[in-house]
Every structure is written in C-alpha cells, then in structure tokens.
Tab-separated table of C-alpha atoms in Angstrom:
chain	number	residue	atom	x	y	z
K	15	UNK	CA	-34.770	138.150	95.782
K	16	UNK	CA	-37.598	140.421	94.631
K	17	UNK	CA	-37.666	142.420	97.756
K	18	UNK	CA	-33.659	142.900	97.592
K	19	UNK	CA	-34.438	143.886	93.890
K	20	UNK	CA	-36.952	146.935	94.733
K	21	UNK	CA	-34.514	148.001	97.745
K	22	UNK	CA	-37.197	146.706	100.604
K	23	UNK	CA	-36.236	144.597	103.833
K	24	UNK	CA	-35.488	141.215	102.890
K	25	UNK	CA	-37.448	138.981	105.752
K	26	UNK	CA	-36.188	135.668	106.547
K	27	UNK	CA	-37.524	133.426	109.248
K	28	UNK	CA	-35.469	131.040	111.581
K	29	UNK	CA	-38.148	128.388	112.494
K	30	UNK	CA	-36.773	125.554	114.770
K	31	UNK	CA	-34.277	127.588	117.061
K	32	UNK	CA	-33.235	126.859	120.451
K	33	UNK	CA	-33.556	130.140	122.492
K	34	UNK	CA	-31.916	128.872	125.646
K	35	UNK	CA	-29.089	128.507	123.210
K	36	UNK	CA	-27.692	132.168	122.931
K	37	UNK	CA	-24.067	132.445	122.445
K	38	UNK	CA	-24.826	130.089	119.189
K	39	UNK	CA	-28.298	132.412	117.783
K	40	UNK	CA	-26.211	135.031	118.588
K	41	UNK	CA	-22.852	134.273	116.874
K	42	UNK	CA	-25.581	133.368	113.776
K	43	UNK	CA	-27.378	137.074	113.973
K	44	UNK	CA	-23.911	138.990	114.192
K	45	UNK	CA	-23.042	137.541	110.852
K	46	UNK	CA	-25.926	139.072	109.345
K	47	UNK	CA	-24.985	142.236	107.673
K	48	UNK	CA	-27.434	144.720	108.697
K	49	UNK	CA	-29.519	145.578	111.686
K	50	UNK	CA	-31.921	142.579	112.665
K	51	UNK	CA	-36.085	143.149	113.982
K	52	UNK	CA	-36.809	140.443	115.700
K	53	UNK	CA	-40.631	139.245	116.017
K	54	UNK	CA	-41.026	136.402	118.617
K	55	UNK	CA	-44.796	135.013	118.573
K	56	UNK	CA	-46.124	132.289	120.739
K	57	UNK	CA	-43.253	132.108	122.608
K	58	UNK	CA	-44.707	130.041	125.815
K	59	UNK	CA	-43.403	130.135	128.945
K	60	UNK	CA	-40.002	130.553	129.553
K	61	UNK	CA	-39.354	131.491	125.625
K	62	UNK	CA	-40.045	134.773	126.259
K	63	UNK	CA	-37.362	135.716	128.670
K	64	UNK	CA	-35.395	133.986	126.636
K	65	UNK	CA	-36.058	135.910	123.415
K	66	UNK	CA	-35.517	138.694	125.387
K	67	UNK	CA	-32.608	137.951	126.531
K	68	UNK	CA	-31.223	137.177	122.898
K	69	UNK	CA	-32.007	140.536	121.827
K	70	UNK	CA	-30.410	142.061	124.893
K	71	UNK	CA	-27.624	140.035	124.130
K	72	UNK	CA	-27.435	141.276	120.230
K	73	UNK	CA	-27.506	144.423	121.390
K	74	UNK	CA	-29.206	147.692	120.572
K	75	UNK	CA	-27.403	148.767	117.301
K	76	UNK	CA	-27.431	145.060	116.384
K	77	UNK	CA	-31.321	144.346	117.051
K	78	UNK	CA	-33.099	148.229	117.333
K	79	UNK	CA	-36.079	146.600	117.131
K	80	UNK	CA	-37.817	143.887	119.249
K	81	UNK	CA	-41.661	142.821	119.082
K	82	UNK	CA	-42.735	139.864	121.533
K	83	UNK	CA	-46.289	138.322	121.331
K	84	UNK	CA	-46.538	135.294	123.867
K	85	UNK	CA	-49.435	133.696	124.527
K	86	UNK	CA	-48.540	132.982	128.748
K	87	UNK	CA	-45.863	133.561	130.536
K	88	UNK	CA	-44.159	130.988	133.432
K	89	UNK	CA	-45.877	130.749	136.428
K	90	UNK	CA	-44.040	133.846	138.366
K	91	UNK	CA	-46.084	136.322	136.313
K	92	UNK	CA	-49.115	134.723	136.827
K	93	UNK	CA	-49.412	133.841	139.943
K	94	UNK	CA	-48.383	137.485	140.912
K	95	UNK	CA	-51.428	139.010	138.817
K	96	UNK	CA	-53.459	136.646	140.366
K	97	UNK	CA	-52.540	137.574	143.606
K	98	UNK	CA	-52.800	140.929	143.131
K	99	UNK	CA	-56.340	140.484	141.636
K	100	UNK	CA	-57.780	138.995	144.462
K	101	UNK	CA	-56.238	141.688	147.034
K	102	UNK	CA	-57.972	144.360	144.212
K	103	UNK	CA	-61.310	142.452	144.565
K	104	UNK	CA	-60.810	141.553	148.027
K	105	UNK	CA	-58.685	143.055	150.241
K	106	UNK	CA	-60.633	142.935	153.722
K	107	UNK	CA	-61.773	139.616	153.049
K	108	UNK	CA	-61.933	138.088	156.399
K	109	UNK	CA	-63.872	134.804	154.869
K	110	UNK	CA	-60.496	133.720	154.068
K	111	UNK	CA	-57.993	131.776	156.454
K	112	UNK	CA	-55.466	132.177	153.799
K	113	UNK	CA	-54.175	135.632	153.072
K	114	UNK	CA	-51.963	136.471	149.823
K	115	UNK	CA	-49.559	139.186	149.714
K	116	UNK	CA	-48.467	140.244	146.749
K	117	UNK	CA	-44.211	140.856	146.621
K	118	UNK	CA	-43.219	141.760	143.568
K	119	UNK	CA	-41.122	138.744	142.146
K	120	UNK	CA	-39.140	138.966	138.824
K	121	UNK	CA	-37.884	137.482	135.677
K	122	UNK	CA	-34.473	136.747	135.087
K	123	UNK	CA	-33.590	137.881	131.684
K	124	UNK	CA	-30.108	138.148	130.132
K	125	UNK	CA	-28.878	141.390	130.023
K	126	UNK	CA	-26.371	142.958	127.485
K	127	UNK	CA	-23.041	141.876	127.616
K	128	UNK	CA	-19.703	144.049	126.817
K	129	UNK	CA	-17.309	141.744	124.569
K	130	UNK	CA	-15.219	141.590	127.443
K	131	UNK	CA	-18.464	140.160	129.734
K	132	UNK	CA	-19.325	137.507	126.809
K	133	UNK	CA	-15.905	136.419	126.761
K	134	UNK	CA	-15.217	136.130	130.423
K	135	UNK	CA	-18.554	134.395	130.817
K	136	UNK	CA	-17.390	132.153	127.730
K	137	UNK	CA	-14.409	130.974	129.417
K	138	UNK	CA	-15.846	130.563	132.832
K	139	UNK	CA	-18.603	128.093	131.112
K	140	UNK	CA	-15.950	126.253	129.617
K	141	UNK	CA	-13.969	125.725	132.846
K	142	UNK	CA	-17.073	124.865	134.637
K	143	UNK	CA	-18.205	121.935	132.239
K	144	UNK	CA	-14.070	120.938	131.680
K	145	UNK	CA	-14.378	120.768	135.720
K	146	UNK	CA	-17.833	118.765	135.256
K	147	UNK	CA	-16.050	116.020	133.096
K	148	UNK	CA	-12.902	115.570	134.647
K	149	UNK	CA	-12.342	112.135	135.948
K	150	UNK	CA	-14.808	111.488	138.904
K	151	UNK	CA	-13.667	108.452	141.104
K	152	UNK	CA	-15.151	105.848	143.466
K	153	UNK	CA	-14.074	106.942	146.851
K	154	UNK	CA	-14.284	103.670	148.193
K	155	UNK	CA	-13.135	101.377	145.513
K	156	UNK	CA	-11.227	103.528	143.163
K	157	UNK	CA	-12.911	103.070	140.201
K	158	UNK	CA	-13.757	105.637	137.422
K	159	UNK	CA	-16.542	103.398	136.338
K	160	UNK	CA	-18.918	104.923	139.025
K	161	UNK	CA	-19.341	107.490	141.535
K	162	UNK	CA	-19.831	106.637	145.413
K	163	UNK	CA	-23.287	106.560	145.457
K	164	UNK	CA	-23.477	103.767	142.906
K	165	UNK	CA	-20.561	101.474	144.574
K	166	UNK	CA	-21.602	98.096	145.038
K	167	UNK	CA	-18.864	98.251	148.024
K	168	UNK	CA	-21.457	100.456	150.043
K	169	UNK	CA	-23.089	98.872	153.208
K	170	UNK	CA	-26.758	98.390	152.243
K	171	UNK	CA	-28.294	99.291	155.536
C-alpha cells in the first residue's frame, strides 16, 4: 500500500508456482493491469527455459523486462561447455581414445505465441488428452477394465 501511495512499483512475489504450467501463470499475469518484470532466481534445471518461455509467452509489451539468475542449467548446457573446454585445453590430445566434438545442441524454449497460435495450440491439447481418455478396450476380452497388455487372457509364454 505504501509504495502505491508515493506512486512507486508495487512488487508482489508469486512463491510456489508451477512454471511448466504456462497457459495458467499466464492467464494469471494478463490480468494484472500494468506491464510485469519478472525476476526468476534459482531457477534449477529445466526452470529456466521454462521461465523463459513464460515471458516469451506474456509477451514483450506484457513482460518488457526479464532478469534470470539460475544457479545450473540441465545437462545439455553443460555438457556442451564441458566439451568445448577440453577441445580449448586439449585439442591434439592424442592420450585420449575418446575424442569429443563439440555440436552445438539447444534448448527448447517456448516462443511467443499470436492469440490465434495460443488458441489453436489450446484446442489441439484438448483434443489430444479428450483422445487420451476415451474409452480404451481389451482387444482380446473386451473389457474397458484393462488394456491388452494387462489381460489375464494373454498366453504367458
């Protein structure tokens, strides 16, 4: 309230999130009324695609301003600087039976999507989990109580 008083940036903080949860952060952070910073720090491993992703998602008028702190990244990243370390420090070793090229590898982060993207992605999600939960059957007894795999009709050898 004070800062909202004196006409300075009210900062709230949104501990507990699920980042691989997007479309609900971001239907959350469009109903705030102004232009969102978001700070994500100690975001391990894959957090901090994801983060990324969620501000890429928001939107550049929505979220102008993005600062990212992790503390490690997933495995890609690091295994390619290590890679590329020991070619620095190495890169005639013949010592080695091994040798390590390093191809550059990347990321996947979410890009930004055009209302027209989220929406067709939207609807595509929910057909794929509608066709997920339809009615799976036993192919060899009929039942909906179990798939094939798990029929006790199945020859055992």
């Amino acid at each position: 309230q004070l800062a909202s008083e004196e006409d300075r940036p009210v900062i709230e903080t949104w501990g507990g999130c699920n980042l691989f949860e997007t479309d609900s952060l971001v239907e959350c952070l469009e109903e705030v009324p102004t232009p969102v910073a978001m700070v994500g720090i100690h975001l391990c491993k894959g957090l901090s695609p994801a983060f990324m992703g969620l501000a890429n998602a928001l939107g550049p008028t929505k979220c102008p301003i993005l600062c990212l702190a992790p503390c490690c990244l997933p495995r890609l990243v690091t295994r390619q600087s290590k890679l590329l370390q020991q070619q620095q420090q190495s890169p005639n070793n013949s010592n080695t039976n091994e040798e390590h090229h390093y191809s550059p590898e990347y990321l996947l982060v979410q890009r930004y999507e055009s209302p027209y993207e989220k929406s067709q992605r939207r609807e595509a999600n929910a057909r794929r989990d509608a066709a997920r939960t339809r009615g799976r059957t036993c192919y060899m007894c009929s039942s909906s109580d179990h798939v094939v795999q798990q029929c006790a009709l199945l020859p055992t050898d």
